[in-house]
PDB file of C-alpha atoms in Angstrom:
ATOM      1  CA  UNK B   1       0.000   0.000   0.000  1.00 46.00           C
ATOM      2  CA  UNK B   2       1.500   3.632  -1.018  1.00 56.00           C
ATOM      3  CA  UNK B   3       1.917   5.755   2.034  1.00 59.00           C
ATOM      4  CA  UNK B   4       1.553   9.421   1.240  1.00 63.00           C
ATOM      5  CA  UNK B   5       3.082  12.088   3.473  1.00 67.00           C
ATOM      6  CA  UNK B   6       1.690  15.559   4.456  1.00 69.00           C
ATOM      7  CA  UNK B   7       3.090  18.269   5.343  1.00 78.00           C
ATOM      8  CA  UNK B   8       2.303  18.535   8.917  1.00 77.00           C
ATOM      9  CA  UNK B   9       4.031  14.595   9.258  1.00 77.00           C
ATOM     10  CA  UNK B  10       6.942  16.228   7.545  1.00 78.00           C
ATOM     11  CA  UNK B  11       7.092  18.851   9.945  1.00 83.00           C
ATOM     12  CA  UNK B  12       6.750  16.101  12.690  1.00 81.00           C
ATOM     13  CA  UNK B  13       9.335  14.335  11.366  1.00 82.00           C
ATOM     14  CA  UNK B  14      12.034  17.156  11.039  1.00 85.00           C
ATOM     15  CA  UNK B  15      11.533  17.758  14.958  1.00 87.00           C
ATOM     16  CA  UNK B  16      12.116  14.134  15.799  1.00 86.00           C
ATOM     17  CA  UNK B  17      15.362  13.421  13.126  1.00 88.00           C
ATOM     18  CA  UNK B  18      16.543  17.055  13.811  1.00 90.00           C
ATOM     19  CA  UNK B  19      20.063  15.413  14.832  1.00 92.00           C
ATOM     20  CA  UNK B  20      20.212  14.184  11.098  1.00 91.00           C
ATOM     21  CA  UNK B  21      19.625  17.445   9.453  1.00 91.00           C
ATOM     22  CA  UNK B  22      22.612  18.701  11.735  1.00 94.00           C
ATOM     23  CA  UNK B  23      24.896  16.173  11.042  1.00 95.00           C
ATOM     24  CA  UNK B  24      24.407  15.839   7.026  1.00 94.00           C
ATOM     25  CA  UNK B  25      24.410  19.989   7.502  1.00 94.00           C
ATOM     26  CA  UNK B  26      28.599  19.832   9.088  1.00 96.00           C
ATOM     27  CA  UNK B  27      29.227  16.861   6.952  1.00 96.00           C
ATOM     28  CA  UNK B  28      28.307  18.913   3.558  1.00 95.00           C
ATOM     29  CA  UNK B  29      30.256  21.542   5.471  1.00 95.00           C
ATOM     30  CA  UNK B  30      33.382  20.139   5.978  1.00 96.00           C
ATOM     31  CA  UNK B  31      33.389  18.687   2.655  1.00 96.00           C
ATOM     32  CA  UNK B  32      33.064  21.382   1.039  1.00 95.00           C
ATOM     33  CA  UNK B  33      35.938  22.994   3.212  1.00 95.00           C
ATOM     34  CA  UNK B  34      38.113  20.466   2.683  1.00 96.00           C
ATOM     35  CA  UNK B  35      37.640  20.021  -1.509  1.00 95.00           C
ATOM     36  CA  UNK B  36      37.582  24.168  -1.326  1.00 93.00           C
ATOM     37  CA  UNK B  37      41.100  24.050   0.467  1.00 92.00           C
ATOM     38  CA  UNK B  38      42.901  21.072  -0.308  1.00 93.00           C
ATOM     39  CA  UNK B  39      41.693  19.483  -3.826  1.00 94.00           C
ATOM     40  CA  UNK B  40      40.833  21.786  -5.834  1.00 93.00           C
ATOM     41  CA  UNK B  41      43.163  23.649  -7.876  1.00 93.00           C
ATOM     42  CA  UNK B  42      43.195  27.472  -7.797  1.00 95.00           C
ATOM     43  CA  UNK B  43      42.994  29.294 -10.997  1.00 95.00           C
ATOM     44  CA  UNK B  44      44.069  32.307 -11.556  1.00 96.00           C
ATOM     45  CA  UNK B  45      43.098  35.082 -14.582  1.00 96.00           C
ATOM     46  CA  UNK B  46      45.475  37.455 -16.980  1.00 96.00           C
ATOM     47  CA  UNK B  47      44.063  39.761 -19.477  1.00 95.00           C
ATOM     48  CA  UNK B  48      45.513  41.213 -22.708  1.00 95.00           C
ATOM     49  CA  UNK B  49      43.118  44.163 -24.450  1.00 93.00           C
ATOM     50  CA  UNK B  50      44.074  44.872 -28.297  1.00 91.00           C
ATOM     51  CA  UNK B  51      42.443  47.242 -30.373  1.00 87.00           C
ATOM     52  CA  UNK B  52      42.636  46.662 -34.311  1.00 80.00           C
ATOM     53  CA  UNK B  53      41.551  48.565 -37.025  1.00 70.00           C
ATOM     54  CA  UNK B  54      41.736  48.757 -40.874  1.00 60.00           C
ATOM     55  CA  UNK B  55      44.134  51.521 -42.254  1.00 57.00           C
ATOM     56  CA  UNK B  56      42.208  54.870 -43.563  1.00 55.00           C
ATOM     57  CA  UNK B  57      43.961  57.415 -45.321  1.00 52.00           C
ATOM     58  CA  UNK B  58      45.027  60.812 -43.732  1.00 46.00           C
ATOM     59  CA  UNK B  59      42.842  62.915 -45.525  1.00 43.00           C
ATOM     60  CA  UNK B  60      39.490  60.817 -45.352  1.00 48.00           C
ATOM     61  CA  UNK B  61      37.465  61.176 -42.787  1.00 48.00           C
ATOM     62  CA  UNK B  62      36.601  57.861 -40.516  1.00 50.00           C
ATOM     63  CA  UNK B  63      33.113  57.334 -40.961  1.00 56.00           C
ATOM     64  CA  UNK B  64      30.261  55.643 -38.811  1.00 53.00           C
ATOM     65  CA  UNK B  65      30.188  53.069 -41.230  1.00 60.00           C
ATOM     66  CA  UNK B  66      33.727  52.323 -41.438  1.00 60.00           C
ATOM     67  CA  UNK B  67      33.576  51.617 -37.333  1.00 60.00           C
ATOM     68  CA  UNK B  68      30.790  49.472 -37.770  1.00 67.00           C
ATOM     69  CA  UNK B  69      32.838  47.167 -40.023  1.00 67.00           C
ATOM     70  CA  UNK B  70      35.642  46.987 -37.843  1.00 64.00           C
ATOM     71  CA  UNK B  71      33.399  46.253 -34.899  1.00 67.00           C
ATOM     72  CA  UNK B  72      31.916  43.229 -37.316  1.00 70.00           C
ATOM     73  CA  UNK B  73      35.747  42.038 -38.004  1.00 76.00           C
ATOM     74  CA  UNK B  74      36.289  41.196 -34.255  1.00 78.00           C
ATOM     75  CA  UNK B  75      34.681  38.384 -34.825  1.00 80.00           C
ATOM     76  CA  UNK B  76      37.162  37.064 -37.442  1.00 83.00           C
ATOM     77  CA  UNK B  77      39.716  38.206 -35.117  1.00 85.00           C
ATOM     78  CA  UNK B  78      38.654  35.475 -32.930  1.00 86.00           C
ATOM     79  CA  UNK B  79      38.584  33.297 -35.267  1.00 88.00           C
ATOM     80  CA  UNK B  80      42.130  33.933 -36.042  1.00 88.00           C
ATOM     81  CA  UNK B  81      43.408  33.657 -32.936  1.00 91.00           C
ATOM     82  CA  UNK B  82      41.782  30.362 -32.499  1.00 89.00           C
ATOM     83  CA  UNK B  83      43.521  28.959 -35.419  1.00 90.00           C
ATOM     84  CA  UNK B  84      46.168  26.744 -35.717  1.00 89.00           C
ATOM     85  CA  UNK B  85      48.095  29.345 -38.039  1.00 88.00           C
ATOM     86  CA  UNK B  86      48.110  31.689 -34.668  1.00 91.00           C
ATOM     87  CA  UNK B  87      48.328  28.780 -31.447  1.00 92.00           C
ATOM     88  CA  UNK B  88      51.064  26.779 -33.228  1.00 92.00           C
ATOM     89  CA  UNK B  89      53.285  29.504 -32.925  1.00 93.00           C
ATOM     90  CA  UNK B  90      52.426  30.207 -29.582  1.00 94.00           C
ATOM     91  CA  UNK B  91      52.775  26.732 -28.676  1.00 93.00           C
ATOM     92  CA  UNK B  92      56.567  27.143 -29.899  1.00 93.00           C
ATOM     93  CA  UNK B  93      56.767  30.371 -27.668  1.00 92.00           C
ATOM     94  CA  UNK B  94      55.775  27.924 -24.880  1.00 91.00           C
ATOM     95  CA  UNK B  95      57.864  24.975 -25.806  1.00 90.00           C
ATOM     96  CA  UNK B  96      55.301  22.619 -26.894  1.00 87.00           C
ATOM     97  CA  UNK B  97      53.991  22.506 -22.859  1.00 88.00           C
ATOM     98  CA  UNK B  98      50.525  22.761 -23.993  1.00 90.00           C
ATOM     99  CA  UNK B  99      48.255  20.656 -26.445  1.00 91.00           C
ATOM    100  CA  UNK B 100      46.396  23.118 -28.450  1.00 90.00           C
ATOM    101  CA  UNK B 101      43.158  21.780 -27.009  1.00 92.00           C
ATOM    102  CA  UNK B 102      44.580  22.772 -23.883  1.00 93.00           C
ATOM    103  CA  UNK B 103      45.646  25.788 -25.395  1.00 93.00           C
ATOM    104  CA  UNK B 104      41.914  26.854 -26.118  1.00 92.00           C
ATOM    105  CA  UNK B 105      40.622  25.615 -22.922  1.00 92.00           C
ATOM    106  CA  UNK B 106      42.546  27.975 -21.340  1.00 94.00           C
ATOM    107  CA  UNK B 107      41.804  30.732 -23.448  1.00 93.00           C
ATOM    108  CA  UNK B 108      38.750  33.227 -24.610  1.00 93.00           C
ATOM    109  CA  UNK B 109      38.475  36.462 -26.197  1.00 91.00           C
ATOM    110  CA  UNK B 110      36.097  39.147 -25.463  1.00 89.00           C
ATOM    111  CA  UNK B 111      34.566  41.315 -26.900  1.00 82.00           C
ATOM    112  CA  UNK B 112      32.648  44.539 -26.005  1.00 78.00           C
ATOM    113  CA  UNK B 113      29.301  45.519 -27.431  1.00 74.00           C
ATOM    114  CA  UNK B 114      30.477  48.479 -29.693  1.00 73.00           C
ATOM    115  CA  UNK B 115      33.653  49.046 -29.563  1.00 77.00           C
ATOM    116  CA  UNK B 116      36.579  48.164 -31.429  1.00 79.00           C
ATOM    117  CA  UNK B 117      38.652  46.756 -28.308  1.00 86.00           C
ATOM    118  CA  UNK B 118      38.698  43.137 -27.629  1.00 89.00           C
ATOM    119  CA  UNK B 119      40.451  40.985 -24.910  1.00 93.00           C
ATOM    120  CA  UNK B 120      42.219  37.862 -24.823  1.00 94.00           C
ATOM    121  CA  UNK B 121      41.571  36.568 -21.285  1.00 95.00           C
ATOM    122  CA  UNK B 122      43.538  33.100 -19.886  1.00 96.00           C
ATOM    123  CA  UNK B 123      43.749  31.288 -16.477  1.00 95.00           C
ATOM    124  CA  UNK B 124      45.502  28.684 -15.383  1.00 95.00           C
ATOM    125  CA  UNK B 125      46.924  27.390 -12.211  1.00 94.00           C
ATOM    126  CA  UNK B 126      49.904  29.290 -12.093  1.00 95.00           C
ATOM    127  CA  UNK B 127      49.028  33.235 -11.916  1.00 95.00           C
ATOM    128  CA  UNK B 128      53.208  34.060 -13.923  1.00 95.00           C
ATOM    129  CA  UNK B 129      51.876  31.693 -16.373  1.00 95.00           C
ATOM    130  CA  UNK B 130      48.808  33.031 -17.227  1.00 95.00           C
ATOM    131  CA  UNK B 131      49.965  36.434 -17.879  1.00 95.00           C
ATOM    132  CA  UNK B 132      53.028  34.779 -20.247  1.00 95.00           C
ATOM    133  CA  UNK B 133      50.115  32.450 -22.000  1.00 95.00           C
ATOM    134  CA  UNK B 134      48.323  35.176 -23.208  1.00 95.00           C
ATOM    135  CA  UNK B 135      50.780  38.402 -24.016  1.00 95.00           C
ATOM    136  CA  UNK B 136      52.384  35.801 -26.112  1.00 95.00           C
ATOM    137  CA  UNK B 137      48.880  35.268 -27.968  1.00 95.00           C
ATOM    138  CA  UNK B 138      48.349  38.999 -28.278  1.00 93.00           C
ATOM    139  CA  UNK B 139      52.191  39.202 -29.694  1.00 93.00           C
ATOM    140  CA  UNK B 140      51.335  35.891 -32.110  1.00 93.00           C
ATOM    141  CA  UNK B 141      48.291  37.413 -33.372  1.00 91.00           C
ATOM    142  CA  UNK B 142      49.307  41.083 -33.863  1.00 89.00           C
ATOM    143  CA  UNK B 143      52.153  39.399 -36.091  1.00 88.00           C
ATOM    144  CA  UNK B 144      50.423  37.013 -37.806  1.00 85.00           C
ATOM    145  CA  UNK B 145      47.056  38.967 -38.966  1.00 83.00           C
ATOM    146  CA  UNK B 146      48.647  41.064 -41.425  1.00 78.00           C
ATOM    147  CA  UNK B 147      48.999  37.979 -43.478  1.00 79.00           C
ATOM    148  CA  UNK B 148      45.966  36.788 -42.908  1.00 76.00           C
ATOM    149  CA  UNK B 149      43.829  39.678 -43.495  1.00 76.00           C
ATOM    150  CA  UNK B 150      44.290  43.111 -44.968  1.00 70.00           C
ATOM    151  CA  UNK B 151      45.201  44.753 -41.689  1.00 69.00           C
ATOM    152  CA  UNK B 152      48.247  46.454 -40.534  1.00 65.00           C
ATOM    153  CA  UNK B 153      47.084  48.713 -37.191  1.00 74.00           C
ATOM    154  CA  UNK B 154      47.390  46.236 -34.894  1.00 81.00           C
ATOM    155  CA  UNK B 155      48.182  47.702 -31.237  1.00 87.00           C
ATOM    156  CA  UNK B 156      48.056  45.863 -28.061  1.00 91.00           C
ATOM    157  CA  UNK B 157      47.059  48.287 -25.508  1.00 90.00           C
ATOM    158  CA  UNK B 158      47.787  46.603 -22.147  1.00 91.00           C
ATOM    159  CA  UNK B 159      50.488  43.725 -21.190  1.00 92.00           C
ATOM    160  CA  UNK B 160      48.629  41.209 -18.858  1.00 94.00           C
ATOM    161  CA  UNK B 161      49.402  41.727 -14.889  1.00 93.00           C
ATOM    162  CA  UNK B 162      50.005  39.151 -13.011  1.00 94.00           C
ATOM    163  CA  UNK B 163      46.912  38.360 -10.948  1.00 93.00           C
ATOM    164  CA  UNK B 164      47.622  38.278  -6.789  1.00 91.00           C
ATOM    165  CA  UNK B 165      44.841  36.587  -5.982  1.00 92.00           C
ATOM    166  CA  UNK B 166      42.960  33.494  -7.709  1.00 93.00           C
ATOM    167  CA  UNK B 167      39.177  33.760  -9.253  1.00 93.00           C
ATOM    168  CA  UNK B 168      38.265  30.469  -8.471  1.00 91.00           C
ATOM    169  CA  UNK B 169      37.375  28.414  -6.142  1.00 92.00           C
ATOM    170  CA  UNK B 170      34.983  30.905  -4.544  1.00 92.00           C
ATOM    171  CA  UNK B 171      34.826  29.425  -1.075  1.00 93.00           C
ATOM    172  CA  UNK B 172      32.141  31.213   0.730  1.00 95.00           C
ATOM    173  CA  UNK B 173      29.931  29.576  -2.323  1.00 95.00           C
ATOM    174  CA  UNK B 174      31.001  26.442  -2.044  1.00 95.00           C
ATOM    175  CA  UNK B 175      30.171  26.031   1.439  1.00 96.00           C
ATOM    176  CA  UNK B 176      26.700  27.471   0.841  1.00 96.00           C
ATOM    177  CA  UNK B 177      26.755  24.400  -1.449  1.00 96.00           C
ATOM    178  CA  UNK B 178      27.951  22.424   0.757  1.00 95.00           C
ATOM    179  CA  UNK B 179      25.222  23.221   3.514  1.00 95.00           C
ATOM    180  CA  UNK B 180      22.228  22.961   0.926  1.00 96.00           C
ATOM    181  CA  UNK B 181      23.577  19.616  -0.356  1.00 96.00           C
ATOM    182  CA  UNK B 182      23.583  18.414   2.913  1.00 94.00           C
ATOM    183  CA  UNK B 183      19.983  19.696   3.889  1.00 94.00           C
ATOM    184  CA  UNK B 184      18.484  18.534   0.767  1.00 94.00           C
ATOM    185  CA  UNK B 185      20.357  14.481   1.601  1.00 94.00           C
ATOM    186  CA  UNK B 186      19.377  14.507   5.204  1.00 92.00           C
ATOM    187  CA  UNK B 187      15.499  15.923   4.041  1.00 91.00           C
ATOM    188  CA  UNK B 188      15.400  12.462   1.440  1.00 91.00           C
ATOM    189  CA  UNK B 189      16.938  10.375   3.818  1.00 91.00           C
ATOM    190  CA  UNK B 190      14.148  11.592   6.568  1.00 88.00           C
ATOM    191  CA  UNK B 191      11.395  11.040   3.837  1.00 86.00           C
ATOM    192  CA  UNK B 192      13.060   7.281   2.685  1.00 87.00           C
ATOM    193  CA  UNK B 193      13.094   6.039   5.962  1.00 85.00           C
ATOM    194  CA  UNK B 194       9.507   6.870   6.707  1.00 80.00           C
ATOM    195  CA  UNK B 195       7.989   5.334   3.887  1.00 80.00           C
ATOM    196  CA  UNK B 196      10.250   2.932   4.404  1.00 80.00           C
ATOM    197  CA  UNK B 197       9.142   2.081   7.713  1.00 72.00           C
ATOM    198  CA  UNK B 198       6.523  -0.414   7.681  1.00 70.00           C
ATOM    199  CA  UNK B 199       5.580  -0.761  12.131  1.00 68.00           C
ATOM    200  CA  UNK B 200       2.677   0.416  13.714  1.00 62.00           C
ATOM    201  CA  UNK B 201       3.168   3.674  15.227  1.00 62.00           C
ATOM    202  CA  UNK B 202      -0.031   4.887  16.702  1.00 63.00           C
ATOM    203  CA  UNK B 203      -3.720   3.454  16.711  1.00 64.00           C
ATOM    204  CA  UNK B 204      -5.005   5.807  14.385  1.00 66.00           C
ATOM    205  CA  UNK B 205      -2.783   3.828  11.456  1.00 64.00           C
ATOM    206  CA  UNK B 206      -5.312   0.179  12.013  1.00 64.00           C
ATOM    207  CA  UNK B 207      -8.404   2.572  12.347  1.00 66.00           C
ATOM    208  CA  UNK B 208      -7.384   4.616   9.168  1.00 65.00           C
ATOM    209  CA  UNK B 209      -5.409   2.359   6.804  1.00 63.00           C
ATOM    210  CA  UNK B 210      -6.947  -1.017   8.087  1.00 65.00           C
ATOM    211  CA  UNK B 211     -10.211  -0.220   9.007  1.00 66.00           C
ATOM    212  CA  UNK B 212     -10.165  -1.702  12.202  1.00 69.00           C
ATOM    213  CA  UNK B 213     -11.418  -0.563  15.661  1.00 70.00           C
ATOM    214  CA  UNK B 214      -9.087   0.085  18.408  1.00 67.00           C
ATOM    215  CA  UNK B 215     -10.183  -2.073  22.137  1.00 68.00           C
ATOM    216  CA  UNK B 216      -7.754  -0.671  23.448  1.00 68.00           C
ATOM    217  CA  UNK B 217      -4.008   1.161  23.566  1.00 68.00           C
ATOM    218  CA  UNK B 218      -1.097   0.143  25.702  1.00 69.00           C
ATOM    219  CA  UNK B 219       1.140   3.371  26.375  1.00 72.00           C
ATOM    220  CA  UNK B 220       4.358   3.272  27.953  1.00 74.00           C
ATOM    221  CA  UNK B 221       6.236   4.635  31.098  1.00 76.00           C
ATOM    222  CA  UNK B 222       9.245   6.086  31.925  1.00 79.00           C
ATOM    223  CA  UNK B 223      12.016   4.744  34.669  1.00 81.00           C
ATOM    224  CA  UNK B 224      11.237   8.038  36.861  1.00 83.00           C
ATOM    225  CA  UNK B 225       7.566   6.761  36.377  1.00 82.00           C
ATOM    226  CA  UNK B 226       7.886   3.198  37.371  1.00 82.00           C
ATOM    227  CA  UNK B 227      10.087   3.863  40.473  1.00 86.00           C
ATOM    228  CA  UNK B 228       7.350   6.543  41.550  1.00 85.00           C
ATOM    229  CA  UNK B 229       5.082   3.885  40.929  1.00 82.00           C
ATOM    230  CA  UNK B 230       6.339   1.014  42.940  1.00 84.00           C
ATOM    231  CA  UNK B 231       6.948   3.683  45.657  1.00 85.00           C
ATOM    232  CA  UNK B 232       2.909   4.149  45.877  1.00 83.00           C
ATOM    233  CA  UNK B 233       2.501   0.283  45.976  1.00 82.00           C
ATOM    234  CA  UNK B 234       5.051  -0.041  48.462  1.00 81.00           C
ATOM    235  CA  UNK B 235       3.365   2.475  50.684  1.00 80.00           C
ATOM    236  CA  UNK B 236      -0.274   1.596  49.959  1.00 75.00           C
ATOM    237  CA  UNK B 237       1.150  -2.056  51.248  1.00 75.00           C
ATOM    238  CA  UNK B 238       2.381  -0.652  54.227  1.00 73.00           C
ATOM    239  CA  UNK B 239      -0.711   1.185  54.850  1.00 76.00           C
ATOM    240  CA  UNK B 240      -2.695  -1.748  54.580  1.00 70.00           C
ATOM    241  CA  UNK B 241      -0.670  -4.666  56.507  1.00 69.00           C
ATOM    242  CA  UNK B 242       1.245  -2.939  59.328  1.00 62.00           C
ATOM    243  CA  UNK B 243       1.607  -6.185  60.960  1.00 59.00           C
ATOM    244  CA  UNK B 244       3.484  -7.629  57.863  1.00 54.00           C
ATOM    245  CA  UNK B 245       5.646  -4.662  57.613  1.00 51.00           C
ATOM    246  CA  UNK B 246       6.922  -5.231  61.523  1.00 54.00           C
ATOM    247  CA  UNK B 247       7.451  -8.594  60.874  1.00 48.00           C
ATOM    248  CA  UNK B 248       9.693  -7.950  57.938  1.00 51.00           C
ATOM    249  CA  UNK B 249      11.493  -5.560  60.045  1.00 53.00           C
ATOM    250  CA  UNK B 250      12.013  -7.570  63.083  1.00 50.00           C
ATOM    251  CA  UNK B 251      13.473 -10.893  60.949  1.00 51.00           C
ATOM    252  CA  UNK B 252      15.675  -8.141  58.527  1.00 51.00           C
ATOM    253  CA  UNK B 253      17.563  -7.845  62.481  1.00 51.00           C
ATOM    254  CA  UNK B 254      21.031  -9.343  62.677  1.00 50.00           C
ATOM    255  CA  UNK B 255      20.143 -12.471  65.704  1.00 51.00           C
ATOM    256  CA  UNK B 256      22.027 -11.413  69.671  1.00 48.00           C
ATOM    257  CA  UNK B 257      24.443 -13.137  70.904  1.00 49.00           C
ATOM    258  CA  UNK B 258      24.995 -13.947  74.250  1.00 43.00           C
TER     259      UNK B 258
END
């Protein structure tokens, strides 16, 4: 028989596995800490900007239209820079320590909404590295694209710095993830072991699921209870049989001895 679960048995059931919830919450916790701090890698991020444009003569005015175009032509900038003809080369630069998959993984240009300045932006573990990876793309490409395309007024605006700190991991996140991963197991493992659960809790379980009628309930006692209890008997016995009682005190005596 499915067993369906409301939401005021939820709540019930939260108050009485509220030691679960904690635990699963300082177990995702402490994971997280510990991946955060101690497995995964830091990465860190260098940027190169370059502005490119195609050459207009001295005495002819730029026009709206000729910005437009070179805004469009970003686009096969990236292009370019993603091609073998431009990460080879860099590879060289780099003695051959990279795969050019790895190359590109560790690369990406952007690119602003109107404007004619673009960015070639790389992280990688090691924060000198990084900065080396991609001034030596944006010294490849500005090189390289004249023989590519028709385009000789290629400037590189700003060398990559080398970053202090890392972008990623961002621990304060990762232990928020940590804390809802472990409320969201310890929630499912609440739920799983109620339906789970197949024993009798209550009456109200034969009289609504069985359709039985309950004679009668048997309800349990604590130890404080039970020693209060045979404390009343005890005294209700004394009450009753006095003469028994003496009796019982008289023989407890140790015999005299002459």
């Amino acid at each position: 028989m499915d067993r369906v679960i409301g939401i005021v048995e939820v709540g019930r059931l939260v108050r009485q596995k509220w030691h679960w919830i904690l635990f699963s919450l300082l177990v995702g916790i402490s994971a997280a800490h510990i991946l955060t701090t101690y497995v995964i890698v830091p990465q860190y991020s260098a940027e190169t900007k370059i502005l490119v444009s195609r050459p207009v003569n001295s005495a002819q005015a730029l026009e709206l239209g000729e910005i437009e175009t070179n805004i469009q032509m970003i686009n096969t900038y990236r292009d370019i820079i993603q091609d073998p003809i431009v990460l080879d080369k860099v590879r060289q630069e780099l003695d051959n320590t990279l795969s050019e998959e790895e190359l590109k993984g560790k690369m990406e240009v952007i690119t602003q909404t109107d404007s004619q300045i673009f960015s070639i932006r790389v992280e990688d573990a090691d924060p000198m590295r990084a900065a080396l990876i991609a001034d030596t793309i944006a010294m490849i490409f500005k090189e390289n694209v004249g023989s590519v395309i028709n385009i000789d007024n290629a400037a590189i605006l700003s060398q990559a710095r080398v970053p202090s700190a890392p972008i990623s991991p961002h621990y304060l996140f990762n232990i928020v993830i940590g804390a809802l991963m472990g409320l969201v197991f310890s929630l499912a493992l609440i739920l799983i072991s109620a339906l789970a659960d197949k024993k009798v809790h209550d009456e109200s379980f034969a009289a609504e699921h069985l359709g039985w009628l309950p004679l009668g309930s048997i309800s349990t006692i604590s130890k404080k209870e039970l020693i209060q209890m045979n404390e009343l008997i005890r005294a209700h016995d004394e009450i009753k049989n006095p003469s028994s009682t003496e009796v019982k005190r008289v023989a407890g005596k140790e015999p005299t001895h002459v």
